[in-house]
Coordinates of N, CA, C and O in Angstrom, one line a residue:
X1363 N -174.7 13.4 -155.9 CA -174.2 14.6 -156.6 C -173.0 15.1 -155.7 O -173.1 15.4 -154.5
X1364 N -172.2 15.1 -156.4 CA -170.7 16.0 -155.5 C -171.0 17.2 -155.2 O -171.7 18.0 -155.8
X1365 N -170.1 17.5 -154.1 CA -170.5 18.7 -152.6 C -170.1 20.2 -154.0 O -169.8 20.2 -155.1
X1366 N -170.3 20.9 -153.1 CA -170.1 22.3 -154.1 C -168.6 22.4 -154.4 O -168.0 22.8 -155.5
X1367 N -168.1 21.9 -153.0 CA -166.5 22.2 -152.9 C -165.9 21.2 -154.2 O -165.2 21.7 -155.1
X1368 N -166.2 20.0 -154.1 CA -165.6 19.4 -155.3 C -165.6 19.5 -156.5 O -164.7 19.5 -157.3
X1369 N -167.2 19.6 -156.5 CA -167.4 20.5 -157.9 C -166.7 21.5 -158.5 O -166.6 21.7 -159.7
X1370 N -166.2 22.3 -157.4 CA -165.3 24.1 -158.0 C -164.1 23.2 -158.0 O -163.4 23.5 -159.0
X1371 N -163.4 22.2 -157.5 CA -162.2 21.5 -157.8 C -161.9 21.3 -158.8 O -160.8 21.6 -159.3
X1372 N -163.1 20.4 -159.5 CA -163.3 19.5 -160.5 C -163.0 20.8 -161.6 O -162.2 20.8 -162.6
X1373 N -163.6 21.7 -161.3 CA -163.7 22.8 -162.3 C -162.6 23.5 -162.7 O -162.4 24.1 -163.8
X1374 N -161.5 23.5 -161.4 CA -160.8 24.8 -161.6 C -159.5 23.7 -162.0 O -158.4 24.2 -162.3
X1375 N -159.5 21.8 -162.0 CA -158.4 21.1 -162.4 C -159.0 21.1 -164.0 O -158.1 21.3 -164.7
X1376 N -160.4 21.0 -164.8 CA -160.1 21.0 -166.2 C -160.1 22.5 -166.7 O -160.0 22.7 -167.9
X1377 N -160.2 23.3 -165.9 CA -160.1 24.7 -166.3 C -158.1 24.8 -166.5 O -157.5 25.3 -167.4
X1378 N -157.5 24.2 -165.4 CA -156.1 24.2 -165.4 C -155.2 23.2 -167.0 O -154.2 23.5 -167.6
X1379 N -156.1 22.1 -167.0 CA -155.9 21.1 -168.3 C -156.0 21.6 -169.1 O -155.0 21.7 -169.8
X1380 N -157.1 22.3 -169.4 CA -157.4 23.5 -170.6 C -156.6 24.1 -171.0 O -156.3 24.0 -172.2
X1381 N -155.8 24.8 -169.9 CA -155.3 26.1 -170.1 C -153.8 25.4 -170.6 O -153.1 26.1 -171.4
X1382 N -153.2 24.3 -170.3 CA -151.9 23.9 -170.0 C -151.7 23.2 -171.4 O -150.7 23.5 -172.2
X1383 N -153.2 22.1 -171.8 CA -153.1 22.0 -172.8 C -153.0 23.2 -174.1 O -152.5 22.9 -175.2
X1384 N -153.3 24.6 -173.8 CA -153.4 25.5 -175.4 C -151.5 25.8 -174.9 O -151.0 26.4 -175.7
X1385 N -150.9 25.5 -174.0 CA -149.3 25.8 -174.7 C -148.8 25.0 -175.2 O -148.8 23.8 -175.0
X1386 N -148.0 25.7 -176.4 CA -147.4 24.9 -177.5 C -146.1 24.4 -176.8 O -145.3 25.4 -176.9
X1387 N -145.4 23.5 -176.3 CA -144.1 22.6 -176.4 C -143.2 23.0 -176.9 O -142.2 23.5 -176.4
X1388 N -143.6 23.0 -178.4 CA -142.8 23.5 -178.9 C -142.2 25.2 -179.2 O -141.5 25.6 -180.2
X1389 N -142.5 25.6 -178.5 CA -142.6 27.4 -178.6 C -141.5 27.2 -178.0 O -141.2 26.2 -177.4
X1390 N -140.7 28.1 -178.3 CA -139.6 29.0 -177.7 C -139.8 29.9 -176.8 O -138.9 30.4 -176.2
X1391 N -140.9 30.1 -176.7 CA -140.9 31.4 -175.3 C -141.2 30.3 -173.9 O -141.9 29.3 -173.9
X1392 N -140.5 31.0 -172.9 CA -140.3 30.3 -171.8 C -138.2 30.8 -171.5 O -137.3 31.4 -172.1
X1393 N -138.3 30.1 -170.3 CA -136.9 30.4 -169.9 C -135.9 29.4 -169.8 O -136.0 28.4 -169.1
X1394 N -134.7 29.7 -170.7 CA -134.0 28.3 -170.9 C -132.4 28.7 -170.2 O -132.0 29.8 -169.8
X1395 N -132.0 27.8 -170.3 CA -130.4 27.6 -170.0 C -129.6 27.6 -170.6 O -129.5 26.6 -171.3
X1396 N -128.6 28.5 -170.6 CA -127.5 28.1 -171.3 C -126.4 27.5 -171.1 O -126.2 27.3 -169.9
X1397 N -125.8 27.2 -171.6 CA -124.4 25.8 -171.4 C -123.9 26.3 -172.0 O -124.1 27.0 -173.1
X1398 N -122.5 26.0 -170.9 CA -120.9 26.8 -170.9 C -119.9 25.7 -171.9 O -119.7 24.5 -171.5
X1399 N -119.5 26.4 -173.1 CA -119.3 25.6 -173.9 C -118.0 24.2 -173.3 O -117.9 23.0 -173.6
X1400 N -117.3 25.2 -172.3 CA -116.2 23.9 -171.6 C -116.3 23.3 -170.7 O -115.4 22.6 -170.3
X1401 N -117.6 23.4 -169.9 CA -118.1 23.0 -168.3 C -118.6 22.3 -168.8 O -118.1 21.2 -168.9
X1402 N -119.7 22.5 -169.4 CA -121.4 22.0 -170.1 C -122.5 22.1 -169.2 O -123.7 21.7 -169.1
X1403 N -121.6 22.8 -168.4 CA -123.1 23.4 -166.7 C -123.8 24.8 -167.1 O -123.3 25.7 -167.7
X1404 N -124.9 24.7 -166.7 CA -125.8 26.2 -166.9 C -124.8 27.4 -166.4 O -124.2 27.4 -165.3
X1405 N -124.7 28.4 -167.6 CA -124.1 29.7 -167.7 C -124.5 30.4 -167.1 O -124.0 30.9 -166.1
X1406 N -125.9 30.8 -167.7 CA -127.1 31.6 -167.7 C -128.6 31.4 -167.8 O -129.1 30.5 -168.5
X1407 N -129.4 32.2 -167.1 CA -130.9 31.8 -167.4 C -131.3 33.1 -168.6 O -130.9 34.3 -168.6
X1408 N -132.1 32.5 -169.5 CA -132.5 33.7 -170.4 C -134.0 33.3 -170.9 O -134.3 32.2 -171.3
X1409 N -134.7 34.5 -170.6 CA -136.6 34.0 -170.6 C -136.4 34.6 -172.3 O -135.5 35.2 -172.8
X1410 N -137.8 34.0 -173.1 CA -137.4 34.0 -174.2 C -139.3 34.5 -174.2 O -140.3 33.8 -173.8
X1411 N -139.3 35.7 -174.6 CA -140.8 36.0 -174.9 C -141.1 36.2 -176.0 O -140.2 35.9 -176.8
X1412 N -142.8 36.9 -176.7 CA -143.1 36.8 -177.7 C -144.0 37.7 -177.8 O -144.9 37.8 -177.0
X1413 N -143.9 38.7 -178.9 CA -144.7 39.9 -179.2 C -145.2 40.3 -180.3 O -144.3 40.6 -181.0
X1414 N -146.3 40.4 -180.9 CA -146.8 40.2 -181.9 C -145.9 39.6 -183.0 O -145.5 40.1 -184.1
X1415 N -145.7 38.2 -182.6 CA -145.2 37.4 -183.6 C -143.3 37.2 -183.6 O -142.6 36.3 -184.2
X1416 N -143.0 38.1 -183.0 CA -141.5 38.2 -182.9 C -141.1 37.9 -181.1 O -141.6 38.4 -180.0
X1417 N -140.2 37.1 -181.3 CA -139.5 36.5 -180.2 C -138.5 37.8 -179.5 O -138.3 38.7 -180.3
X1418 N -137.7 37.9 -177.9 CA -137.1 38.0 -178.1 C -136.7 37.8 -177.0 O -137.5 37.2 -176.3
X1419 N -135.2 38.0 -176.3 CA -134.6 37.0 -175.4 C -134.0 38.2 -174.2 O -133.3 39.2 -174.4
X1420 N -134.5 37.7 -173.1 CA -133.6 38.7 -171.9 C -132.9 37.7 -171.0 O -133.1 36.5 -171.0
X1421 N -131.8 38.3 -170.2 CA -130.7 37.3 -169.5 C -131.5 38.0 -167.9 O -131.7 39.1 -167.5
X1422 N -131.9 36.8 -167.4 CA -132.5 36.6 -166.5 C -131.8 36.5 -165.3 O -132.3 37.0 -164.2
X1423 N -130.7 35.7 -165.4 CA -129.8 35.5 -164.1 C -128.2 35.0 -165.0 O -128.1 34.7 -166.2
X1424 N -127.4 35.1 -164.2 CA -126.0 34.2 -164.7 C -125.7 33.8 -163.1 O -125.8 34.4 -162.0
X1425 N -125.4 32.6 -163.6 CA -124.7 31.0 -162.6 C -124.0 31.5 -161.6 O -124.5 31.8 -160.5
X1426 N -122.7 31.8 -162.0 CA -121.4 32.4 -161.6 C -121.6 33.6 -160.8 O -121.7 34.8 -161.2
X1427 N -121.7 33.3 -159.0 CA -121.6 34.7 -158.6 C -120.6 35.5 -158.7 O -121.0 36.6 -158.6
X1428 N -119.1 35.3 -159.0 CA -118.3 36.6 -159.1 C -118.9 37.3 -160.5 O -118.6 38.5 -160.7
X1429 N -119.7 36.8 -161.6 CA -120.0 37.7 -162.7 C -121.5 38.4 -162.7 O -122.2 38.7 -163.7
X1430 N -121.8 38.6 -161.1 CA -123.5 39.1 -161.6 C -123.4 40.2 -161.9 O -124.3 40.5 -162.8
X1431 N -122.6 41.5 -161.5 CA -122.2 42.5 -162.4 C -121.6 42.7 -163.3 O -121.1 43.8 -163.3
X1432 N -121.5 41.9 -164.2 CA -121.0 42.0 -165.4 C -121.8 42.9 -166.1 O -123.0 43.1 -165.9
X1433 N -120.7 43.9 -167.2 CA -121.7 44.7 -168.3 C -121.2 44.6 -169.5 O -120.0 44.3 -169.4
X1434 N -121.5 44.7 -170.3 CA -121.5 45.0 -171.5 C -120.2 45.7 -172.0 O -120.4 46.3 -173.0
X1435 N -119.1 45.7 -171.7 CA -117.9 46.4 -171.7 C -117.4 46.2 -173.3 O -117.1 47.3 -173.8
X1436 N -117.4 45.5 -173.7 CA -116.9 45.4 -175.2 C -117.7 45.3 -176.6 O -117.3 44.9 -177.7
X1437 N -119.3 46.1 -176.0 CA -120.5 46.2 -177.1 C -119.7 47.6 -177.6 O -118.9 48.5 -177.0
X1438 N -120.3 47.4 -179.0 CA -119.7 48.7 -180.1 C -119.9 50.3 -179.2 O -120.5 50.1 -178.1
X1439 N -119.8 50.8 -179.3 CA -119.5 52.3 -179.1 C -120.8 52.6 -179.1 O -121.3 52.7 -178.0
X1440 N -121.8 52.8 -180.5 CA -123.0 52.7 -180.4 C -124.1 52.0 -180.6 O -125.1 52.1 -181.3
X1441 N -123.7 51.1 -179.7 CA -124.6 50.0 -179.4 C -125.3 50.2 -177.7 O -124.7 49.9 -176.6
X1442 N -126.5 50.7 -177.8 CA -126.8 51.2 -176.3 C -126.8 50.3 -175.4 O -127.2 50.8 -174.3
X1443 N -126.6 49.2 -175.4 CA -126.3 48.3 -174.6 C -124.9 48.2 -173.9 O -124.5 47.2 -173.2
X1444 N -124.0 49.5 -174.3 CA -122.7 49.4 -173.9 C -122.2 49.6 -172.3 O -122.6 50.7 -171.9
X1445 N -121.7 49.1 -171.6 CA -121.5 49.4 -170.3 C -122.9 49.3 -169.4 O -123.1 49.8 -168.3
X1446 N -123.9 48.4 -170.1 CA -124.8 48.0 -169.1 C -125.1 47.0 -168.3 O -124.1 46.2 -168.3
X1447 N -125.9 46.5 -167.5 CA -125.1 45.7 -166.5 C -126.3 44.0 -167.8 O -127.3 44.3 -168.3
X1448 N -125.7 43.0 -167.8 CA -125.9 41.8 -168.8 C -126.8 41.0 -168.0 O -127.3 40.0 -168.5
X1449 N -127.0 41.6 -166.6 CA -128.7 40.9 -166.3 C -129.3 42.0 -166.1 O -129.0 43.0 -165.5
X1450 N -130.8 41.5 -167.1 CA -131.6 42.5 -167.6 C -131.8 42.7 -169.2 O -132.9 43.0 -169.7
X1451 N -130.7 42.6 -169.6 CA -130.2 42.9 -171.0 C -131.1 41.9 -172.2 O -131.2 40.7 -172.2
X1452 N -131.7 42.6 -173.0 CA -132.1 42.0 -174.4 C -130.8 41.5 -175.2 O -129.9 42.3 -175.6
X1453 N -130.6 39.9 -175.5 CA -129.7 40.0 -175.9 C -130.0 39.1 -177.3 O -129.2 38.9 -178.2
X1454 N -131.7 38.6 -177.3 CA -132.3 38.0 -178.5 C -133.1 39.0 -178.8 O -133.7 39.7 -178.0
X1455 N -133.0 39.1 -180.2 CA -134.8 40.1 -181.0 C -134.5 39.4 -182.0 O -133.8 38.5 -182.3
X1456 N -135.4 40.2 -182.4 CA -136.6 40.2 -184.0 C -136.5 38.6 -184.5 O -135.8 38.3 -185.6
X1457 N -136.9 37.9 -184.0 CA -136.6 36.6 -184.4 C -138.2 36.2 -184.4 O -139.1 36.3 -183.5
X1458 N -138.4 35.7 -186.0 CA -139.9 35.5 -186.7 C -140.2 34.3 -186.9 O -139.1 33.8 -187.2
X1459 N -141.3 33.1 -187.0 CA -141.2 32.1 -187.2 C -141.2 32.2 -188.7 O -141.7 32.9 -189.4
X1460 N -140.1 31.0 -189.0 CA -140.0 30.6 -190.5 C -140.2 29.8 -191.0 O -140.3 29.7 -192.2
X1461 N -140.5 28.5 -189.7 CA -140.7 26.9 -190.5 C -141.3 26.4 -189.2 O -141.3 27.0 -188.1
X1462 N -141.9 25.2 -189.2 CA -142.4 24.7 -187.7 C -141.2 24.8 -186.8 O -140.1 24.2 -187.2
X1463 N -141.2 25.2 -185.7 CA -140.2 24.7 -184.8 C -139.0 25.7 -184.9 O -138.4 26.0 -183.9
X1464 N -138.6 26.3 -186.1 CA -138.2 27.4 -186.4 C -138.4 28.8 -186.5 O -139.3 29.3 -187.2
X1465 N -137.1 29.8 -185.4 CA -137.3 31.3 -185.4 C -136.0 31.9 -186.3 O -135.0 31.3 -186.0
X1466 N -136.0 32.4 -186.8 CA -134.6 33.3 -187.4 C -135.4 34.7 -188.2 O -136.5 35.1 -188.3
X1467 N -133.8 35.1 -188.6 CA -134.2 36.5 -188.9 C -134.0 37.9 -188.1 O -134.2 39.1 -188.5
X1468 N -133.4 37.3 -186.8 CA -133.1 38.2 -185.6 C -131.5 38.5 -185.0 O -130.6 38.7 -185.8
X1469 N -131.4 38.4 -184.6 CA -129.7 38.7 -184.0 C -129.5 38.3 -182.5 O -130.5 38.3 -181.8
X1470 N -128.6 38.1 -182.0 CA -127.7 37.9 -180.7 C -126.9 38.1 -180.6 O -126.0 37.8 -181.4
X1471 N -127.0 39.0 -179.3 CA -125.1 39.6 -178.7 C -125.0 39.0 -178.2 O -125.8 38.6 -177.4
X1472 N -123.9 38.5 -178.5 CA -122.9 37.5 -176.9 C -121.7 38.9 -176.4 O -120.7 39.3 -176.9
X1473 N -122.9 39.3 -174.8 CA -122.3 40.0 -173.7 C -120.5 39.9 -173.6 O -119.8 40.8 -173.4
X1474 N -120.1 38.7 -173.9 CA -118.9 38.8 -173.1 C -117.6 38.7 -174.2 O -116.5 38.6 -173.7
X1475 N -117.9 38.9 -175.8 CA -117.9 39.9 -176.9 C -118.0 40.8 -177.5 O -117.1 41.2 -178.3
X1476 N -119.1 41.5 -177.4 CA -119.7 42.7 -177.4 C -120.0 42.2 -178.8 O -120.7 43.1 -179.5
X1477 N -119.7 40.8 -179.5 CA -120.4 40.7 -181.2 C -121.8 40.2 -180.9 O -122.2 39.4 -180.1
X1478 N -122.4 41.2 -182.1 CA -123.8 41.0 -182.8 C -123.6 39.5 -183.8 O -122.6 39.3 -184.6
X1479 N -124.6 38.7 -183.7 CA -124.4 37.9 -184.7 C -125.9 37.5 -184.9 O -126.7 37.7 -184.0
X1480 N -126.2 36.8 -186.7 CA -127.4 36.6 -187.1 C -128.0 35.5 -186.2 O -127.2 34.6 -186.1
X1481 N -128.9 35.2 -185.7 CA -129.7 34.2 -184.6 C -130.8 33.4 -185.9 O -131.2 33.7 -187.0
X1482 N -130.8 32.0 -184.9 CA -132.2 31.0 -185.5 C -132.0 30.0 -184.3 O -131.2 29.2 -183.8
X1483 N -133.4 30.5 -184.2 CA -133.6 29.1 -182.9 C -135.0 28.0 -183.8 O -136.1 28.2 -184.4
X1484 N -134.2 26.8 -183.4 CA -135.4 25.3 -183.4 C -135.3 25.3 -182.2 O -134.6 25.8 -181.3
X1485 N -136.5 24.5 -182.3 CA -137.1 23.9 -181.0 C -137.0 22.4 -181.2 O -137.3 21.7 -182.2
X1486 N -136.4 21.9 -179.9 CA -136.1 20.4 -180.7 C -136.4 19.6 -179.8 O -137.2 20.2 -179.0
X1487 N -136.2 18.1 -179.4 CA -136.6 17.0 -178.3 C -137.8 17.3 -177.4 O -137.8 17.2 -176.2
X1488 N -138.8 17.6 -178.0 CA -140.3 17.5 -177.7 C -140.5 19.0 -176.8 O -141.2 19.1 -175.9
X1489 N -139.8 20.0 -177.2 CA -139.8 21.2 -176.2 C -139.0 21.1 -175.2 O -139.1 22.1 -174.5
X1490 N -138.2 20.3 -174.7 CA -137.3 20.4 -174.0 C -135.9 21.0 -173.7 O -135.4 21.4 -172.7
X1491 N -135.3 21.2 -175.7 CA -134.3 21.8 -175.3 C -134.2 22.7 -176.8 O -134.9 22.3 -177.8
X1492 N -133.5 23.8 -177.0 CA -133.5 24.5 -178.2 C -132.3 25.1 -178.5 O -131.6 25.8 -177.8
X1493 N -132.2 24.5 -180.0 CA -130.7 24.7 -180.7 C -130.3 26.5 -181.1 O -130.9 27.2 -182.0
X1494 N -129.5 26.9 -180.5 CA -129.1 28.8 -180.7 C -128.3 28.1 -181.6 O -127.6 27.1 -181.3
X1495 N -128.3 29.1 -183.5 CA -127.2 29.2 -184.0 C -127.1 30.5 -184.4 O -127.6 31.2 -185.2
X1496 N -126.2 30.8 -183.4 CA -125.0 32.4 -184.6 C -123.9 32.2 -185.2 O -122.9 31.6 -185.0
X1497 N -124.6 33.2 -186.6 CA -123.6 33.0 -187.4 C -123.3 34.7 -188.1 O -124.1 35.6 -188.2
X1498 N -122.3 34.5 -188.3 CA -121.4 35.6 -189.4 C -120.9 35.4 -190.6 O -119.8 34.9 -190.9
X1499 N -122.2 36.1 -191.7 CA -121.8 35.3 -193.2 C -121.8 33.4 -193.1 O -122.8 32.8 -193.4
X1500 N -120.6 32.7 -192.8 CA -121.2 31.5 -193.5 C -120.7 30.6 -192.3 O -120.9 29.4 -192.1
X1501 N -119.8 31.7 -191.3 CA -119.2 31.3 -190.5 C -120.1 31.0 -188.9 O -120.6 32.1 -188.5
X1502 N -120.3 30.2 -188.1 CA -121.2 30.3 -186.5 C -120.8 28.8 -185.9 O -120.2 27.8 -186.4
X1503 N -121.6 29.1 -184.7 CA -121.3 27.9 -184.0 C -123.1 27.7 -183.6 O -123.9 28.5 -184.1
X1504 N -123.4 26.8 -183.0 CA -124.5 25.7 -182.3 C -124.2 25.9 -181.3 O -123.0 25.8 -180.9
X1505 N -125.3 26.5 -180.3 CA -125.1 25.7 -178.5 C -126.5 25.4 -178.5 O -127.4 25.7 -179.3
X1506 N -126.5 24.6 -177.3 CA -128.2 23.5 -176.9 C -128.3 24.3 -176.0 O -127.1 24.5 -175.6
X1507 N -129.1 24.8 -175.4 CA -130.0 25.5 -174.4 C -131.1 24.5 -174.0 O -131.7 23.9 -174.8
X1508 N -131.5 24.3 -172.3 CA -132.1 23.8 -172.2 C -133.0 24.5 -171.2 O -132.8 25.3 -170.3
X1509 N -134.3 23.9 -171.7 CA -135.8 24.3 -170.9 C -135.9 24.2 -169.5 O -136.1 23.1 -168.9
X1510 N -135.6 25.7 -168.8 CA -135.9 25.7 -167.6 C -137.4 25.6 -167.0 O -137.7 25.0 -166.0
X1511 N -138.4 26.2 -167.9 CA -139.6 26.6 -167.7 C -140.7 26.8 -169.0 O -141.8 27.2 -168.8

């Protein structure tokens, strides 16, 4: 019979399997990377959480030390996010699952704009990396964000 000590090992490695196993891969919540659309190097870190059912996204760190003070300088007038500093900042909400693998229905400011645009994140290459699209009316661009955490 194995010692007591192994036993609580034994216990607290399928208690850990357990627990690692109930996260979904494919979730969006966790902390990803963003890529600088002309570098293609990490921009930004942005943790992406989840609250009764809606997603939503804070800027966690930016790459670039001369920009860690950056704020919000060209958000609308009344947009309370104006002149705040862009780590820290909610810059994903209300984003609902719509389809497997699929969040939309929510919005994203891009800080260094001050535009609001409509958001939908997939989750794509086994949880590894997830496609941001904003768009305006019919008009938006794609960036890949990749899984830090």
């Amino acid at each position: 019979m194995p010692s007591l000590p192994s036993r609580l090992c034994l216990a607290m490695f399928v208690a850990g399997v357990s627990i690692s196993a109930l996260a979904d891969p494919m979730s969006p919540v966790g902390a990803w990377n963003t890529i600088d659309d002309e570098t293609k190097k990490p921009k930004s870190t942005v943790r992406i959480t989840e609250k009764d059912g809606v997603i939503s996204g804070t800027v966690e760190k930016i790459v670039d030390p001369a920009k860690q003070d950056s704020k919000c300088d060209k958000c609308a007038a009344d947009d309370p996010r104006k002149g705040k500093p862009v780590i820290g900042m909610t810059i994903l909400s209300g984003l609902k699952k719509e389809a497997d693998n699929v969040w939309a229905g929510g919005s994203i400011l891009d800080p260094n704009n001050g535009t609001t645009y409509a958001a939908k994140v997939t989750v794509i290459d086994g949880g590894k990396k997830l496609e941001m699209r904003g768009s305006f009316l019919f008009i938006g661009r794609t960036q890949t964000w990749i899984r830090v955490e």
